[in-house]
Every structure is written in structure tokens, then in C-alpha cells.
Amino acid sequence: MIEMQNVYKKYPNGIIATNDLNIQIKQGEFVYVVGPSGAGKSTFIKMIYREEKATQGNIMVNGINLSKLKNSRIPYFRRQIGVVFQDFKLLPTLTVFENVAFAMEVIEEQPKQIKQRVMEVLNLVGLKHKARMLPTELSGGEQQRVSIARSIVNTPKVVIADEPTGNLDPETSWEIMNILEEINTRGTTVVMATHNREIVNTIRHRVIAIEGGRIVRDEQRGDYGYES
Ligand code: ADP
């Protein structure tokens, strides 16, 4: 469902961020993307949801060839993908409910359906009781849970997470992992860039290691691997 063939990315400043990436990720997999800072992990992640375009090579996601995707179709494509960021990216003036509902309103779902589905996903992340609060009234871990609820509200086949535990303490990070695990158990593919050695070495999944823009390791039930 996610496939890269000879994917090469050069930024306008001349930096080659990824070089000759070849991977296949199947529906329902959980994949960690690890590697040192500047290795190309974020670029890899951003190319999957077409935030960045590959300079050369092919990327297929959910049967769509991203190198051929017109700019005007990008918003439609993104609806099939949930994205979770390190810094949550919630809208500060909207309540928890509204932040999650927003993703459904833009695709013009019926208000009744929106209410039902938003409460369902808030329940899944344990925040139904905080639906009326503003993001600033929540802890970092709670904000990340809202952002996960937002990422799955339109039932995407894949959730992409770029260092989702990067701003969180260890205990909260485990809570976030449990939610991502639950989402994965229900059939959603999860691709997660992370620096969290303890998590990668404890909840074992496929590990793709990137260094200098190249995949240097791709192991089922791999470990974090780097000495720190
Ligand atoms: P990682 O997520 O592993 O830290 P990145 O994908 O962010 O790595 O970066 C890979 C390389 O591409 C780095 O050398 C970085 O400086 C460069 N880079 C990332 N984003 C941009 C950009 N928008 N413009 C120019 N260079 C970039």
C-alpha cells in the first residue's frame, strides 16, 4: 500500500535528503523509521503524505502514484492519510471537539454523523470528558491524544507520525504508544519516525533505519540499534 522505487529527493538548496529509497509497506503494518538527526526521516515521512515531492522515482500510496498527482488533488489524497506531528498542531482557538470535527467538516459530513464520530474517537483516546476544553487547558500528552483523534476521524488506511512522543515525558509517551498500537490492531497502517530507543526496543515492530538519506537497515521486529 506504500511503495517507493528509487526515490531521490533534492531540496532547492541542493541538499540531497534521500537517495535511492526502495521500500514496500503492507496494509496493517507498524513501521518505525529511525536514524540520526538529518538522516532524512522527516523527508521520507513528508513524501508519503505529499508534503514534499520526490525529485526522482516513484511513490505509490493507496494505489495513487504521487509523482503524477496533480496539486489540485492533494487535499483529496490527504484525507486518506492521518498525520500526527511532534508539536501537535492543534488550532488554539477551537475546542477539543472542534479541532477533531474540523477534519470532517471540510469533507462536508452531516452534523449528526460528525458529532457521533468525533465523540467515538475522543472516547478511543480517553478524552470524551474534555471535549469542550481548549488545547491550552490540556497537558502535552492530552494534546497529542487530540491530534491522534483528529488523524483517525476520517478512518484513514494509514497514519503517519513524525516523532509523536518527541515532546512528551516517558510515561505519557507510553500512553501515546498504547493508542497507536490500538489503532494499528484495528487494521490501520502506522509509520512512525522516532528517536525513542526504549519504545522501539520494547514494542517490537519492523524497523527501517535511514542514514545519510539511504536505507541502511530494514528488519522485521528490529531494534533501535544505535549506541547513544
Ligand atoms: P531527519 O528527519 O532525519 O532529521 P530531514 O529529513 O529533516 O532529516 O533532513 C534531511 C536533510 O535534508 C538534512 O540535511 C536537512 O538539513 C535537509 N532538509 C530538510 N528539510 C529541508 C528543506 N525544506 N529545505 C532544504 N533542506 C532541507
Coordinates of N, CA and C and ligand atoms in Angstrom, one line a residue:
M1 N 0.8 -1.2 0.0 CA 0.0 0.0 0.0 C 0.8 1.3 0.0
I2 N 2.1 1.2 0.6 CA 3.0 2.3 0.4 C 4.2 1.7 -0.3
E3 N 4.6 2.2 -1.4 CA 5.7 1.7 -2.2 C 6.6 2.8 -2.7
M4 N 7.9 2.7 -2.5 CA 8.8 3.6 -3.0 C 9.8 2.9 -3.9
Q5 N 10.0 3.5 -5.1 CA 11.0 2.9 -6.0 C 12.0 4.0 -6.4
N6 N 13.3 3.7 -6.1 CA 14.4 4.6 -6.4 C 14.1 6.1 -6.1
V7 N 13.6 6.3 -4.9 CA 13.1 7.7 -4.6 C 14.3 8.6 -4.1
Y8 N 14.5 9.6 -4.8 CA 15.6 10.6 -4.6 C 14.9 12.0 -4.4
K9 N 15.4 12.6 -3.4 CA 14.9 14.0 -3.1 C 16.0 15.0 -2.9
K10 N 16.0 16.0 -3.7 CA 17.0 17.1 -3.6 C 16.2 18.3 -3.3
Y11 N 16.5 19.0 -2.2 CA 15.8 20.3 -1.9 C 16.4 21.4 -2.8
P12 N 15.6 22.5 -2.9 CA 16.1 23.6 -3.8 C 17.5 24.1 -3.4
N13 N 17.9 24.0 -2.1 CA 19.2 24.5 -1.7 C 20.3 23.5 -2.1
G14 N 20.0 22.4 -2.8 CA 21.0 21.5 -3.3 C 21.2 20.3 -2.3
I15 N 20.6 20.3 -1.1 CA 20.8 19.2 -0.2 C 20.1 17.9 -0.7
I16 N 20.8 16.8 -0.8 CA 20.2 15.6 -1.2 C 19.7 14.9 0.1
A17 N 18.4 14.9 0.3 CA 17.8 14.4 1.6 C 17.6 12.9 1.6
T18 N 17.2 12.4 0.5 CA 17.1 10.9 0.4 C 17.6 10.5 -1.0
N19 N 18.1 9.2 -1.0 CA 18.8 8.8 -2.2 C 18.5 7.3 -2.4
D20 N 17.8 7.0 -3.5 CA 17.5 5.6 -3.9 C 16.8 4.8 -2.8
L21 N 15.7 5.4 -2.3 CA 14.8 4.7 -1.4 C 14.0 3.6 -2.1
N22 N 14.0 2.4 -1.6 CA 13.2 1.3 -2.1 C 12.5 0.6 -1.0
I23 N 11.2 0.7 -0.8 CA 10.5 0.0 0.3 C 9.1 -0.3 -0.2
Q24 N 8.6 -1.3 0.6 CA 7.2 -1.7 0.4 C 6.6 -1.8 1.8
I25 N 5.5 -1.2 2.1 CA 4.9 -1.3 3.4 C 3.4 -1.8 3.2
K26 N 3.1 -2.9 3.8 CA 1.8 -3.5 3.5 C 0.7 -3.0 4.5
Q27 N -0.5 -3.1 4.0 CA -1.7 -2.7 4.8 C -1.6 -3.4 6.2
G28 N -1.7 -2.6 7.3 CA -1.8 -3.2 8.6 C -0.4 -3.3 9.3
E29 N 0.7 -2.9 8.6 CA 2.0 -3.0 9.2 C 2.2 -1.8 10.2
F30 N 3.1 -2.0 11.2 CA 3.5 -0.9 12.0 C 5.0 -0.8 11.8
V31 N 5.5 0.4 11.4 CA 6.9 0.6 11.0 C 7.5 1.7 11.7
Y32 N 8.6 1.5 12.3 CA 9.4 2.6 12.9 C 10.4 3.1 11.9
V33 N 10.6 4.4 11.8 CA 11.7 4.9 11.0 C 12.7 5.6 11.9
V34 N 13.9 5.0 12.0 CA 14.9 5.5 12.9 C 16.1 6.0 12.1
G35 N 17.0 6.8 12.9 CA 18.2 7.3 12.3 C 18.6 8.6 12.9
P36 N 19.9 9.0 12.8 CA 20.3 10.2 13.4 C 19.6 11.4 12.8
S37 N 19.7 12.6 13.5 CA 19.2 13.8 13.0 C 19.8 14.2 11.7
G38 N 18.9 14.6 10.8 CA 19.4 15.0 9.4 C 19.5 13.8 8.5
A39 N 19.1 12.6 9.0 CA 19.3 11.4 8.1 C 18.3 11.4 6.9
G40 N 17.2 12.1 7.1 CA 16.2 12.1 6.0 C 14.8 11.5 6.5
K41 N 14.7 11.2 7.8 CA 13.4 10.6 8.3 C 12.2 11.5 8.0
S42 N 12.3 12.8 8.3 CA 11.1 13.6 8.1 C 10.8 13.8 6.6
T43 N 11.9 13.8 5.8 CA 11.6 13.9 4.3 C 10.9 12.7 3.8
F44 N 11.3 11.5 4.3 CA 10.7 10.2 4.0 C 9.2 10.3 4.3
I45 N 8.9 10.7 5.6 CA 7.6 10.8 6.1 C 6.8 11.8 5.2
K46 N 7.4 13.0 5.0 CA 6.6 14.0 4.3 C 6.3 13.6 2.8
M47 N 7.2 12.8 2.2 CA 6.9 12.4 0.9 C 5.7 11.5 0.8
I48 N 5.5 10.7 1.9 CA 4.3 9.8 1.9 C 3.0 10.5 1.9
Y49 N 2.9 11.7 2.6 CA 1.7 12.4 2.5 C 1.7 13.6 1.6
R50 N 2.8 13.6 0.8 CA 2.9 14.5 -0.3 C 3.1 16.0 0.1
E51 N 3.6 16.1 1.3 CA 4.0 17.4 1.8 C 5.3 17.9 1.0
E52 N 6.1 16.9 0.7 CA 7.3 17.1 -0.2 C 7.1 16.1 -1.4
K53 N 7.6 16.6 -2.5 CA 7.5 15.8 -3.7 C 8.9 15.2 -4.0
A54 N 8.9 13.9 -4.4 CA 10.2 13.3 -4.8 C 10.7 14.0 -6.0
T55 N 12.0 14.1 -6.1 CA 12.6 14.7 -7.3 C 12.7 13.7 -8.4
Q56 N 13.0 12.5 -8.0 CA 13.0 11.3 -9.0 C 12.5 10.1 -8.3
G57 N 12.0 9.2 -9.1 CA 11.5 7.9 -8.5 C 10.0 7.9 -8.4
N58 N 9.5 6.8 -8.0 CA 8.0 6.6 -7.8 C 7.6 6.3 -6.4
I59 N 6.5 7.0 -6.0 CA 5.9 6.7 -4.7 C 4.4 6.4 -5.0
M60 N 4.0 5.2 -4.5 CA 2.6 4.8 -4.6 C 2.0 4.7 -3.2
V61 N 0.9 5.4 -2.9 CA 0.2 5.3 -1.6 C -1.2 5.0 -1.9
N62 N -1.8 4.0 -1.3 CA -3.2 3.6 -1.5 C -3.5 3.6 -3.0
G63 N -2.6 3.1 -3.8 CA -2.9 2.9 -5.2 C -2.8 4.2 -6.0
I64 N -2.3 5.3 -5.4 CA -2.2 6.6 -6.1 C -0.7 6.8 -6.3
N65 N -0.4 7.2 -7.6 CA 1.0 7.5 -7.9 C 1.3 9.0 -7.6
L66 N 2.1 9.2 -6.6 CA 2.2 10.6 -6.1 C 3.0 11.5 -7.0
S67 N 3.8 10.9 -7.9 CA 4.6 11.7 -8.8 C 3.6 12.2 -9.9
K68 N 2.5 11.6 -10.1 CA 1.5 12.0 -11.1 C 0.4 12.8 -10.5
L69 N 0.3 12.9 -9.2 CA -0.8 13.5 -8.5 C -0.8 15.0 -8.8
K70 N -1.9 15.5 -9.3 CA -2.0 17.0 -9.6 C -2.1 17.7 -8.2
N71 N -1.5 18.9 -8.2 CA -1.6 19.7 -7.0 C -3.1 19.9 -6.5
S72 N -4.0 20.0 -7.4 CA -5.4 20.2 -7.1 C -6.0 19.0 -6.4
R73 N -5.4 17.8 -6.6 CA -5.9 16.6 -6.0 C -5.3 16.3 -4.6
I74 N -4.3 17.1 -4.3 CA -3.6 16.8 -3.0 C -4.5 16.8 -1.8
P75 N -5.4 17.8 -1.6 CA -6.3 17.8 -0.5 C -7.1 16.5 -0.4
Y76 N -7.6 16.0 -1.5 CA -8.4 14.8 -1.6 C -7.6 13.6 -1.1
F77 N -6.4 13.5 -1.7 CA -5.4 12.4 -1.3 C -5.2 12.4 0.2
R78 N -4.9 13.6 0.8 CA -4.6 13.7 2.2 C -5.7 13.2 3.1
R79 N -6.9 13.2 2.7 CA -8.0 12.8 3.5 C -7.9 11.3 3.8
Q80 N -7.1 10.6 3.0 CA -7.0 9.1 3.2 C -5.8 8.8 4.2
I81 N -5.1 9.9 4.6 CA -4.0 9.7 5.5 C -4.1 10.5 6.7
G82 N -3.8 9.9 7.9 CA -3.8 10.7 9.1 C -2.4 11.1 9.4
V83 N -2.2 12.3 9.9 CA -0.8 12.7 10.2 C -0.8 13.3 11.6
V84 N 0.2 12.8 12.4 CA 0.4 13.2 13.7 C 1.8 13.9 13.8
F85 N 1.9 15.1 14.4 CA 3.2 15.8 14.5 C 3.7 15.8 15.9
Q86 N 5.0 16.1 16.0 CA 5.7 16.2 17.3 C 5.0 17.3 18.1
D87 N 4.7 18.4 17.4 CA 4.2 19.6 18.2 C 2.7 19.8 18.0
F88 N 2.0 18.7 17.8 CA 0.5 18.5 17.8 C -0.2 19.3 16.7
K89 N 0.1 20.6 16.5 CA -0.5 21.4 15.5 C -2.0 21.5 15.7
L90 N -2.5 21.7 16.9 CA -3.9 21.9 17.1 C -4.3 23.4 16.9
L91 N -5.5 23.7 16.5 CA -5.9 25.1 16.4 C -6.3 25.7 17.7
P92 N -5.5 26.7 18.2 CA -5.6 27.1 19.6 C -7.0 27.7 20.0
T93 N -7.7 28.3 19.0 CA -9.0 28.9 19.4 C -10.2 28.0 19.3
L94 N -9.9 26.8 18.9 CA -11.0 25.8 18.8 C -11.0 24.8 20.0
T95 N -12.1 24.3 20.4 CA -12.2 23.3 21.5 C -11.6 22.0 20.9
V96 N -11.5 21.1 21.9 CA -11.0 19.7 21.5 C -12.0 19.1 20.5
F97 N -13.3 19.2 20.8 CA -14.3 18.7 19.9 C -14.1 19.3 18.5
E98 N -14.0 20.7 18.5 CA -14.0 21.4 17.2 C -12.7 21.1 16.4
N99 N -11.6 20.9 17.1 CA -10.4 20.5 16.4 C -10.5 19.2 15.7
V100 N -11.2 18.3 16.3 CA -11.4 16.9 15.7 C -12.4 17.0 14.6
A101 N -13.5 17.8 14.9 CA -14.6 17.9 13.9 C -14.2 18.5 12.7
F102 N -13.3 19.5 12.8 CA -12.8 20.3 11.6 C -12.4 19.4 10.4
A103 N -11.7 18.3 10.7 CA -11.3 17.4 9.7 C -12.4 16.7 9.0
M104 N -13.6 16.6 9.6 CA -14.8 16.0 9.0 C -15.6 17.1 8.3
E105 N -15.6 18.3 8.9 CA -16.4 19.4 8.3 C -15.9 19.7 6.9
V106 N -14.5 19.7 6.8 CA -14.0 20.1 5.4 C -14.4 19.1 4.4
I107 N -14.8 17.9 4.8 CA -15.3 17.0 3.7 C -16.8 16.9 3.7
E108 N -17.4 17.9 4.4 CA -18.9 18.1 4.3 C -19.7 16.9 4.8
E109 N -19.3 16.3 5.9 CA -20.1 15.2 6.5 C -21.3 15.9 7.2
Q110 N -22.4 15.1 7.4 CA -23.6 15.6 8.1 C -23.2 15.9 9.6
P111 N -23.8 17.0 10.1 CA -23.5 17.4 11.5 C -23.8 16.2 12.5
K112 N -24.8 15.5 12.3 CA -25.1 14.4 13.3 C -24.0 13.3 13.2
Q113 N -23.6 13.0 12.0 CA -22.6 12.0 11.8 C -21.2 12.5 12.4
I114 N -21.0 13.8 12.2 CA -19.8 14.4 12.8 C -19.7 14.2 14.3
K115 N -20.8 14.6 14.9 CA -20.9 14.5 16.4 C -20.6 13.1 16.9
Q116 N -21.3 12.2 16.3 CA -21.2 10.8 16.7 C -19.8 10.3 16.5
R117 N -19.2 10.5 15.4 CA -17.8 10.0 15.1 C -16.8 10.7 15.9
V118 N -16.9 12.1 16.1 CA -15.9 12.8 16.9 C -16.0 12.3 18.4
M119 N -17.1 12.0 18.9 CA -17.2 11.5 20.3 C -16.6 10.1 20.4
E120 N -16.9 9.3 19.3 CA -16.3 8.0 19.3 C -14.8 8.0 19.3
V121 N -14.2 8.9 18.5 CA -12.7 8.9 18.5 C -12.1 9.5 19.8
L122 N -12.9 10.5 20.3 CA -12.4 11.1 21.6 C -12.5 10.1 22.7
N123 N -13.5 9.2 22.6 CA -13.6 8.1 23.6 C -12.5 7.1 23.5
L124 N -12.1 6.8 22.2 CA -11.0 5.9 22.0 C -9.7 6.4 22.6
V125 N -9.5 7.8 22.6 CA -8.2 8.3 23.1 C -8.4 8.8 24.6
G126 N -9.6 8.5 25.2 CA -9.8 8.7 26.6 C -10.1 10.2 26.9
L127 N -10.6 11.0 26.0 CA -10.8 12.4 26.2 C -12.2 12.9 26.0
K128 N -13.2 12.0 26.0 CA -14.6 12.4 25.8 C -15.0 13.5 26.8
H129 N -14.5 13.4 28.0 CA -14.9 14.3 29.1 C -14.2 15.7 28.9
K130 N -13.3 15.8 28.0 CA -12.6 17.1 27.8 C -13.0 17.7 26.5
A131 N -14.0 17.3 25.9 CA -14.4 17.7 24.5 C -14.6 19.2 24.4
R132 N -15.0 19.9 25.5 CA -15.3 21.3 25.4 C -14.1 22.2 25.8
M133 N -13.0 21.6 26.2 CA -11.9 22.4 26.6 C -11.1 22.9 25.4
L134 N -10.3 23.9 25.7 CA -9.3 24.4 24.6 C -8.0 23.7 24.8
P135 N -7.2 23.6 23.7 CA -5.9 22.9 23.8 C -5.0 23.4 24.9
T136 N -5.1 24.7 25.2 CA -4.2 25.3 26.2 C -4.6 24.8 27.6
E137 N -5.8 24.2 27.8 CA -6.2 23.7 29.1 C -5.8 22.2 29.2
L138 N -5.1 21.7 28.3 CA -4.7 20.3 28.3 C -3.2 20.1 28.5
S139 N -2.8 19.0 29.0 CA -1.4 18.6 29.1 C -0.9 18.3 27.7
G140 N 0.4 18.2 27.6 CA 1.0 17.8 26.3 C 0.5 16.5 25.8
G141 N 0.5 15.5 26.7 CA 0.0 14.2 26.3 C -1.4 14.2 25.9
E142 N -2.3 15.0 26.6 CA -3.7 15.1 26.1 C -3.8 15.8 24.8
Q143 N -3.0 16.8 24.6 CA -3.0 17.4 23.2 C -2.6 16.5 22.1
Q144 N -1.6 15.6 22.4 CA -1.2 14.7 21.4 C -2.3 13.6 21.2
R145 N -3.1 13.3 22.2 CA -4.2 12.4 22.1 C -5.3 13.0 21.2
V146 N -5.5 14.3 21.4 CA -6.5 15.0 20.5 C -6.0 15.0 19.0
S147 N -4.7 15.2 18.9 CA -4.2 15.2 17.5 C -4.3 13.8 16.9
I148 N -4.2 12.7 17.7 CA -4.3 11.4 17.2 C -5.8 11.2 16.8
A149 N -6.7 11.6 17.7 CA -8.2 11.5 17.4 C -8.5 12.2 16.0
R150 N -7.9 13.4 15.9 CA -8.1 14.1 14.6 C -7.6 13.3 13.4
S151 N -6.4 12.7 13.6 CA -5.8 11.9 12.5 C -6.6 10.7 12.0
I152 N -7.4 10.2 13.0 CA -8.1 9.0 12.6 C -9.6 9.2 12.3
V153 N -10.1 10.4 12.5 CA -11.5 10.7 12.5 C -12.2 10.3 11.1
N154 N -11.4 10.4 10.1 CA -12.0 10.1 8.8 C -11.6 8.6 8.4
T155 N -11.3 7.8 9.4 CA -10.9 6.4 9.2 C -9.9 6.2 8.0
P156 N -8.7 6.8 8.1 CA -7.7 6.6 7.1 C -7.1 5.2 7.1
K157 N -6.6 4.8 6.0 CA -5.9 3.4 6.0 C -4.5 3.5 6.6
V158 N -4.0 4.7 6.6 CA -2.6 4.9 7.2 C -2.5 6.1 8.0
V159 N -1.8 5.9 9.1 CA -1.4 7.1 10.0 C 0.1 7.2 10.0
I160 N 0.5 8.5 9.7 CA 1.9 8.8 9.6 C 2.2 9.7 10.8
A161 N 3.3 9.3 11.6 CA 3.6 10.1 12.8 C 5.1 10.5 12.8
D162 N 5.3 11.8 12.9 CA 6.7 12.2 12.9 C 7.1 12.6 14.3
E163 N 7.8 11.7 15.0 CA 8.2 11.9 16.4 C 7.1 12.3 17.3
P164 N 6.0 11.5 17.3 CA 4.9 11.8 18.1 C 5.1 11.9 19.6
T165 N 6.2 11.3 20.1 CA 6.5 11.3 21.5 C 7.6 12.3 21.8
G166 N 8.1 13.0 20.8 CA 9.3 13.8 20.9 C 9.2 14.9 22.0
N167 N 8.0 15.4 22.3 CA 7.8 16.5 23.3 C 7.2 16.0 24.6
L168 N 7.2 14.7 24.8 CA 6.5 14.1 25.9 C 7.4 13.4 26.9
D169 N 7.0 13.4 28.2 CA 7.8 12.6 29.2 C 7.5 11.1 28.9
P170 N 8.4 10.3 29.5 CA 8.4 8.8 29.2 C 7.0 8.2 29.5
E171 N 6.4 8.5 30.6 CA 5.1 7.9 30.9 C 4.0 8.3 29.9
T172 N 4.0 9.5 29.6 CA 3.0 10.0 28.6 C 3.3 9.4 27.2
S173 N 4.5 9.2 26.9 CA 4.9 8.6 25.6 C 4.3 7.2 25.5
W174 N 4.4 6.4 26.6 CA 3.8 5.1 26.6 C 2.3 5.1 26.4
E175 N 1.6 6.1 27.0 CA 0.2 6.2 26.7 C -0.1 6.5 25.2
I176 N 0.7 7.3 24.7 CA 0.5 7.6 23.2 C 0.8 6.4 22.4
M177 N 1.8 5.6 22.8 CA 2.1 4.4 22.0 C 1.0 3.4 22.2
N178 N 0.4 3.3 23.3 CA -0.7 2.3 23.5 C -1.9 2.7 22.6
I179 N -2.1 4.0 22.4 CA -3.2 4.4 21.5 C -2.8 4.1 20.0
L180 N -1.6 4.3 19.6 CA -1.2 4.0 18.3 C -1.2 2.5 18.0
E181 N -0.9 1.7 19.1 CA -0.9 0.3 19.0 C -2.4 -0.2 18.8
E182 N -3.3 0.4 19.5 CA -4.7 0.1 19.4 C -5.2 0.4 18.0
I183 N -4.8 1.5 17.5 CA -5.2 1.9 16.1 C -4.7 0.9 15.1
N184 N -3.4 0.5 15.3 CA -2.8 -0.5 14.4 C -3.5 -1.8 14.5
T185 N -3.9 -2.2 15.7 CA -4.5 -3.5 15.9 C -5.9 -3.6 15.2
R186 N -6.5 -2.4 15.0 CA -7.8 -2.3 14.3 C -7.6 -2.3 12.8
G187 N -6.3 -2.4 12.3 CA -6.1 -2.6 10.9 C -5.4 -1.4 10.2
T188 N -5.2 -0.3 10.9 CA -4.6 0.9 10.2 C -3.1 0.7 10.2
T189 N -2.5 1.0 9.1 CA -1.0 1.0 8.9 C -0.5 2.2 9.7
V190 N 0.6 2.0 10.5 CA 1.2 3.1 11.2 C 2.7 3.2 10.8
V191 N 3.1 4.4 10.3 CA 4.5 4.7 10.0 C 5.0 5.8 10.9
M192 N 5.9 5.5 11.8 CA 6.3 6.4 12.8 C 7.8 6.7 12.9
A193 N 8.2 7.9 12.6 CA 9.6 8.3 12.8 C 9.8 8.6 14.3
T194 N 10.9 8.0 14.8 CA 11.1 8.2 16.3 C 12.6 8.2 16.7
H195 N 12.9 8.8 17.8 CA 14.2 8.7 18.4 C 14.1 8.0 19.7
N196 N 12.9 7.4 20.0 CA 12.7 6.8 21.3 C 13.2 5.3 21.3
R197 N 14.4 5.1 21.8 CA 15.0 3.8 21.8 C 14.2 2.8 22.6
E198 N 13.8 3.3 23.8 CA 13.1 2.4 24.7 C 11.8 1.8 24.1
I199 N 11.1 2.7 23.4 CA 9.8 2.2 22.8 C 10.1 1.3 21.7
V200 N 11.1 1.6 20.8 CA 11.4 0.7 19.7 C 11.9 -0.6 20.2
N201 N 12.6 -0.6 21.3 CA 13.2 -1.9 21.7 C 12.2 -2.7 22.6
T202 N 11.1 -2.1 23.0 CA 10.1 -2.8 23.8 C 8.9 -3.3 23.0
I203 N 8.3 -2.3 22.3 CA 7.2 -2.8 21.4 C 7.7 -3.0 20.1
R204 N 8.0 -4.3 19.8 CA 8.8 -4.6 18.6 C 8.0 -4.6 17.4
H205 N 8.5 -3.9 16.4 CA 7.9 -3.9 15.0 C 9.0 -3.8 14.0
R206 N 8.6 -3.7 12.8 CA 9.5 -3.5 11.7 C 10.3 -2.2 11.9
V207 N 11.6 -2.2 11.7 CA 12.4 -1.0 11.8 C 13.1 -0.7 10.5
I208 N 12.9 0.5 10.0 CA 13.6 1.0 8.8 C 14.6 2.0 9.3
A209 N 15.9 1.8 9.1 CA 16.9 2.8 9.6 C 17.4 3.5 8.4
I210 N 17.4 4.9 8.5 CA 17.9 5.7 7.4 C 19.2 6.5 7.9
E211 N 20.2 6.5 7.1 CA 21.4 7.3 7.4 C 21.8 7.9 6.1
G212 N 22.1 9.2 6.2 CA 22.6 9.9 5.0 C 21.7 9.8 3.8
G213 N 20.4 9.7 4.1 CA 19.4 9.7 3.0 C 19.2 8.3 2.4
R214 N 19.9 7.3 3.0 CA 19.7 5.9 2.4 C 19.2 5.0 3.5
I215 N 18.5 4.0 3.0 CA 18.0 2.9 4.0 C 19.2 2.0 4.2
V216 N 19.6 1.9 5.5 CA 20.8 1.1 5.8 C 20.4 -0.2 6.5
R217 N 19.1 -0.3 6.9 CA 18.6 -1.5 7.6 C 17.1 -1.5 7.5
D218 N 16.6 -2.7 7.3 CA 15.1 -2.9 7.3 C 14.8 -4.3 7.8
E219 N 14.4 -4.3 9.1 CA 14.2 -5.6 9.8 C 12.8 -5.7 10.4
Q220 N 12.2 -6.9 10.2 CA 11.0 -7.2 10.9 C 11.4 -7.4 12.4
R221 N 10.6 -6.9 13.3 CA 10.9 -6.9 14.7 C 12.3 -6.5 15.0
G222 N 12.7 -5.4 14.5 CA 14.1 -4.9 14.7 C 14.2 -4.2 16.0
D223 N 15.5 -3.8 16.3 CA 15.7 -2.9 17.4 C 16.2 -1.6 17.0
Y224 N 16.3 -0.7 18.0 CA 16.7 0.7 17.7 C 18.1 0.8 17.1
G225 N 19.0 0.0 17.7 CA 20.3 -0.2 17.1 C 21.4 0.7 17.3
Y226 N 21.1 2.0 17.6 CA 22.3 3.0 17.7 C 22.7 3.1 19.2
E227 N 24.0 3.1 19.4 CA 24.5 3.5 20.7 C 24.3 4.9 21.0
S228 N 23.9 5.3 22.2 CA 23.7 6.8 22.3 C 24.6 7.3 23.5
Ligands
ADP1 P1 15.6 13.9 9.9 O1 14.1 14.0 10.0 O2 16.2 12.6 9.9 O3 16.3 14.8 10.9 P2 15.3 15.6 7.5 O4 14.5 14.8 6.5 O5 14.6 16.6 8.3 O6 16.0 14.6 8.5 O7 16.5 16.3 6.7 C1 17.4 15.6 5.8 C2 18.3 16.6 5.2 O8 17.6 17.5 4.4 C3 19.0 17.5 6.2 O9 20.3 17.7 5.7 C4 18.2 18.7 6.2 O10 19.0 19.8 6.6 C5 17.7 18.8 4.8 N1 16.4 19.5 4.7 C6 15.3 19.1 5.3 N2 14.2 19.9 5.0 C7 14.7 20.8 4.1 C8 14.1 21.9 3.4 N3 12.9 22.2 3.5 N4 15.0 22.6 2.6 C9 16.3 22.3 2.5 N5 16.9 21.3 3.1 C10 16.1 20.5 3.9

